[in-house]
Coordinates of C-alpha atoms in Angstrom, one line a residue:
Chain A
X1 CA 0.0 -0.2 0.1
X2 CA 1.4 3.2 -1.0
X3 CA 0.3 5.1 2.0
X4 CA 1.1 2.2 4.6
X5 CA 4.6 0.6 4.4
X6 CA 6.9 -3.2 6.1
X7 CA 9.8 -4.1 5.9
X8 CA 9.9 -6.5 2.8
X9 CA 11.4 -9.6 4.9
X10 CA 12.3 -10.8 8.5
X11 CA 14.1 -14.3 9.2
X12 CA 13.6 -15.3 12.8
X13 CA 14.6 -19.0 14.5
X14 CA 12.4 -21.2 16.3
X15 CA 11.6 -20.3 20.1
X16 CA 13.1 -16.6 19.3
X17 CA 11.2 -13.2 19.0
X18 CA 9.9 -11.4 16.0
X19 CA 9.0 -7.9 15.9
X20 CA 7.4 -6.9 12.6
X21 CA 7.1 -2.4 11.9
X22 CA 4.8 -1.0 9.9
X23 CA 4.5 3.0 9.6
X24 CA 1.1 4.2 8.3
X25 CA 0.1 7.6 8.0
X26 CA -3.7 8.0 8.0
X27 CA -4.0 10.9 12.2
X28 CA -7.6 9.8 11.8
X29 CA -7.1 6.3 11.7
X30 CA -9.6 5.2 14.5
X31 CA -7.8 0.8 15.1
X32 CA -5.0 -0.5 13.1
X33 CA -5.1 -4.3 12.9
X34 CA -3.0 -7.2 12.1
X35 CA -3.7 -9.6 9.4
X36 CA -1.6 -13.5 8.4
X37 CA -1.7 -14.8 5.5
X38 CA 0.0 -18.4 5.0
X39 CA 0.5 -19.3 1.2
X40 CA -2.4 -19.1 -1.1
X41 CA -4.5 -18.5 1.8
X42 CA -6.5 -16.0 2.1
X43 CA -6.5 -13.1 5.1
X44 CA -6.7 -14.1 9.1
X45 CA -7.6 -11.4 11.5
X46 CA -4.6 -12.0 14.4
X47 CA -5.4 -9.0 16.5
X48 CA -6.1 -5.1 16.3
X49 CA -5.9 -2.3 18.2
X50 CA -7.1 1.1 19.2
X51 CA -6.2 4.2 18.3
X52 CA -7.1 5.9 21.7
X53 CA -4.0 2.2 23.4
X54 CA -0.5 2.0 23.2
X55 CA -0.4 -1.7 23.8
X56 CA -2.2 -4.9 22.8
X57 CA -1.3 -8.2 24.2
X58 CA -3.0 -11.1 23.0
X59 CA -1.5 -14.4 23.5
X60 CA 2.2 -14.7 22.1
X61 CA 1.0 -11.5 20.2
X62 CA 2.2 -8.0 21.3
X63 CA 1.0 -4.4 19.2
X64 CA 2.5 -1.2 19.9
X65 CA 1.2 1.2 18.9
X66 CA 2.9 4.6 18.6
X67 CA 0.6 7.3 17.2
X68 CA 2.7 10.3 17.1
X69 CA 5.3 8.8 14.7
X70 CA 2.5 6.5 13.3
X71 CA 4.2 3.1 14.0
X72 CA 2.7 0.0 15.0
X73 CA 5.0 -3.1 15.4
X74 CA 4.1 -6.8 15.8
X75 CA 5.9 -8.5 18.4
X76 CA 5.3 -11.9 18.7
X77 CA 6.8 -14.7 21.2
X78 CA 7.9 -17.8 21.5
X79 CA 7.9 -17.9 16.8
X80 CA 6.7 -21.3 15.9
X81 CA 7.0 -22.3 12.7
X82 CA 3.7 -22.9 12.0
X83 CA 4.1 -19.1 12.4
X84 CA 5.5 -18.5 9.5
X85 CA 3.6 -16.3 6.1
X86 CA 3.4 -13.2 5.0
X87 CA 1.9 -10.2 7.9
X88 CA -0.5 -7.5 6.6
X89 CA -1.1 -4.8 8.6
X90 CA -4.1 -2.2 8.0
X91 CA -5.0 1.3 9.1
X92 CA -8.8 2.0 9.4
X93 CA -9.7 4.7 6.2
X94 CA -12.1 7.0 7.0
X95 CA -11.2 8.9 3.7
X96 CA -14.7 7.8 1.4
X97 CA -15.9 5.7 3.9
X98 CA -14.6 2.9 5.9
X99 CA -11.8 0.7 4.4
X100 CA -8.4 -0.1 5.6
X101 CA -5.7 0.1 3.1
X102 CA -3.2 -2.6 3.8
X103 CA 0.8 -2.3 4.2
X104 CA 3.4 -3.7 1.6
X105 CA 3.2 -7.5 4.1
X106 CA 5.9 -8.7 6.1
X107 CA 6.9 -12.3 4.8
X108 CA 8.3 -14.0 8.4
X109 CA 9.8 -17.2 7.8
X110 CA 11.3 -19.2 10.3
X111 CA 13.9 -21.3 10.4
X112 CA 13.9 -24.9 12.4
Chain B
X1 CA -18.4 -19.7 13.7
X2 CA -19.7 -19.0 10.5
X3 CA -17.8 -17.6 7.6
X4 CA -17.4 -15.5 5.4
X5 CA -17.8 -17.2 1.7
X6 CA -16.6 -17.0 -1.4
X7 CA -18.0 -19.4 -4.8
X8 CA -15.8 -20.1 -6.7
X9 CA -12.4 -20.4 -5.4
X10 CA -10.6 -20.7 -8.7
X11 CA -12.0 -19.7 -12.2
X12 CA -9.9 -19.8 -15.6
X13 CA -11.4 -17.5 -18.2
X14 CA -9.5 -16.4 -21.4
X15 CA -9.1 -12.6 -21.9
X16 CA -11.8 -10.3 -22.9
X17 CA -14.5 -13.7 -21.2
X18 CA -16.8 -11.8 -18.5
X19 CA -16.7 -14.2 -14.8
X20 CA -18.8 -13.0 -12.2
X21 CA -18.1 -13.6 -8.4
X22 CA -20.2 -14.4 -5.3
X23 CA -19.4 -13.2 -1.7
X24 CA -22.2 -14.4 1.1
X25 CA -21.4 -12.2 4.6
X26 CA -21.0 -13.4 7.3
X27 CA -25.0 -14.0 9.4
X28 CA -26.4 -10.1 10.0
X29 CA -23.5 -8.5 8.6
X30 CA -24.8 -6.1 6.4
X31 CA -21.4 -4.2 5.2
X32 CA -19.3 -6.1 2.1
X33 CA -16.2 -4.9 1.0
X34 CA -14.5 -6.8 -2.8
X35 CA -10.8 -6.5 -2.4
X36 CA -8.3 -7.4 -5.7
X37 CA -4.4 -9.0 -4.4
X38 CA -2.6 -8.9 -7.5
X39 CA 0.2 -11.4 -7.4
X40 CA 2.9 -11.2 -4.8
X41 CA 1.7 -7.4 -3.8
X42 CA -1.2 -6.4 -1.0
X43 CA -5.4 -6.3 -1.3
X44 CA -6.0 -3.3 -2.8
X45 CA -9.8 -2.2 -2.3
X46 CA -12.3 -2.1 -4.8
X47 CA -16.0 -2.0 -3.7
X48 CA -18.1 -1.5 -1.5
X49 CA -21.7 -2.4 0.0
X50 CA -23.7 -1.6 3.5
X51 CA -27.4 -2.2 4.0
X52 CA -27.7 -2.7 -0.3
X53 CA -26.1 0.2 -1.0
X54 CA -23.2 1.3 -2.7
X55 CA -21.0 3.0 -0.1
X56 CA -17.5 3.6 -1.1
X57 CA -15.4 3.5 -4.6
X58 CA -11.6 2.7 -4.8
X59 CA -9.6 1.1 -7.5
X60 CA -12.2 -0.6 -9.3
X61 CA -11.8 -0.3 -13.4
X62 CA -14.8 0.1 -15.8
X63 CA -15.7 -3.2 -16.5
X64 CA -16.4 -4.2 -13.1
X65 CA -19.8 -4.0 -11.6
X66 CA -20.6 -5.2 -7.9
X67 CA -23.6 -5.0 -6.2
X68 CA -25.3 -6.7 -2.4
X69 CA -28.6 -8.1 -3.2
X70 CA -31.8 -8.2 -0.7
X71 CA -30.3 -11.3 1.3
X72 CA -27.0 -9.1 1.9
X73 CA -24.9 -11.4 -0.8
X74 CA -22.8 -9.7 -2.7
X75 CA -21.1 -10.2 -6.5
X76 CA -18.5 -8.8 -8.3
X77 CA -19.2 -9.1 -12.4
X78 CA -16.1 -8.1 -14.2
X79 CA -16.3 -7.7 -18.0
X80 CA -13.3 -8.3 -21.1
X81 CA -11.0 -10.6 -19.3
X82 CA -7.3 -9.0 -19.1
X83 CA -4.7 -10.6 -18.3
X84 CA -4.5 -8.2 -15.8
X85 CA -7.2 -9.0 -13.9
X86 CA -5.5 -12.3 -12.7
X87 CA -4.9 -12.5 -9.1
X88 CA -6.5 -13.3 -6.0
X89 CA -10.3 -11.1 -5.3
X90 CA -11.4 -11.3 -1.2
X91 CA -14.7 -10.4 0.1
X92 CA -14.8 -9.5 3.4
X93 CA -17.8 -8.5 6.0
X94 CA -18.8 -6.3 8.8
X95 CA -21.8 -5.4 11.0
X96 CA -21.4 -1.8 10.7
X97 CA -19.4 0.0 8.5
X98 CA -17.1 1.1 11.0
X99 CA -16.9 -2.8 12.4
X100 CA -13.9 -5.0 11.8
X101 CA -13.8 -7.0 9.0
X102 CA -13.6 -10.8 7.8
X103 CA -12.2 -11.3 4.7
X104 CA -13.4 -14.8 3.2
X105 CA -10.5 -17.3 1.6
X106 CA -11.1 -15.3 -1.2
X107 CA -11.5 -16.5 -5.2
X108 CA -8.5 -17.3 -7.5
X109 CA -8.8 -16.1 -11.1
X110 CA -6.1 -17.0 -13.6
X111 CA -6.8 -14.7 -16.6
X112 CA -5.6 -17.2 -19.6

């Protein structure tokens, strides 16, 4: 997505933590989302954060939001080989009606 | 829990043919969105409907049209298909125009 950027690749060892970063541009975004896409599969909603929060934890997932810098991150603790996928952040754009603007996606590869 | 259903899952067409993609939202969801994901790309918003009315339009070619029916299912009609239309087409639904979107598994369209 032209307005939402992510690094393209991340490689980690099994058991380590993964941190996937995202920068967005629409300061009016109410919610920010993380989706997981496995090869040839659909988009699975992992978690989301409301814009007035700075952190949300959900089991192995921790989302950090720095609204001032428009920076969002997803931390996956104890990364497993099953976590290998493409991870998209998305901002809810209020330009027009509500729609998602997706980031470019980060391909996470977990090495055994 | 019921999810978004898309049909068909795979579709192969020739150039200049037409295609119709169907989307059945989660029960009681009144808002439907269509996204297109080209190979190695992030999903791009095409069009959305709320309560059977078109609510927003993104980068949807004029050759494409869509509608939402009285039972809230939606169809994306694509005519004069081009090679560049080959992509994964996602439908998402939500229980209101600003609620979290849940994605279907996608329809993979291949244009030969």
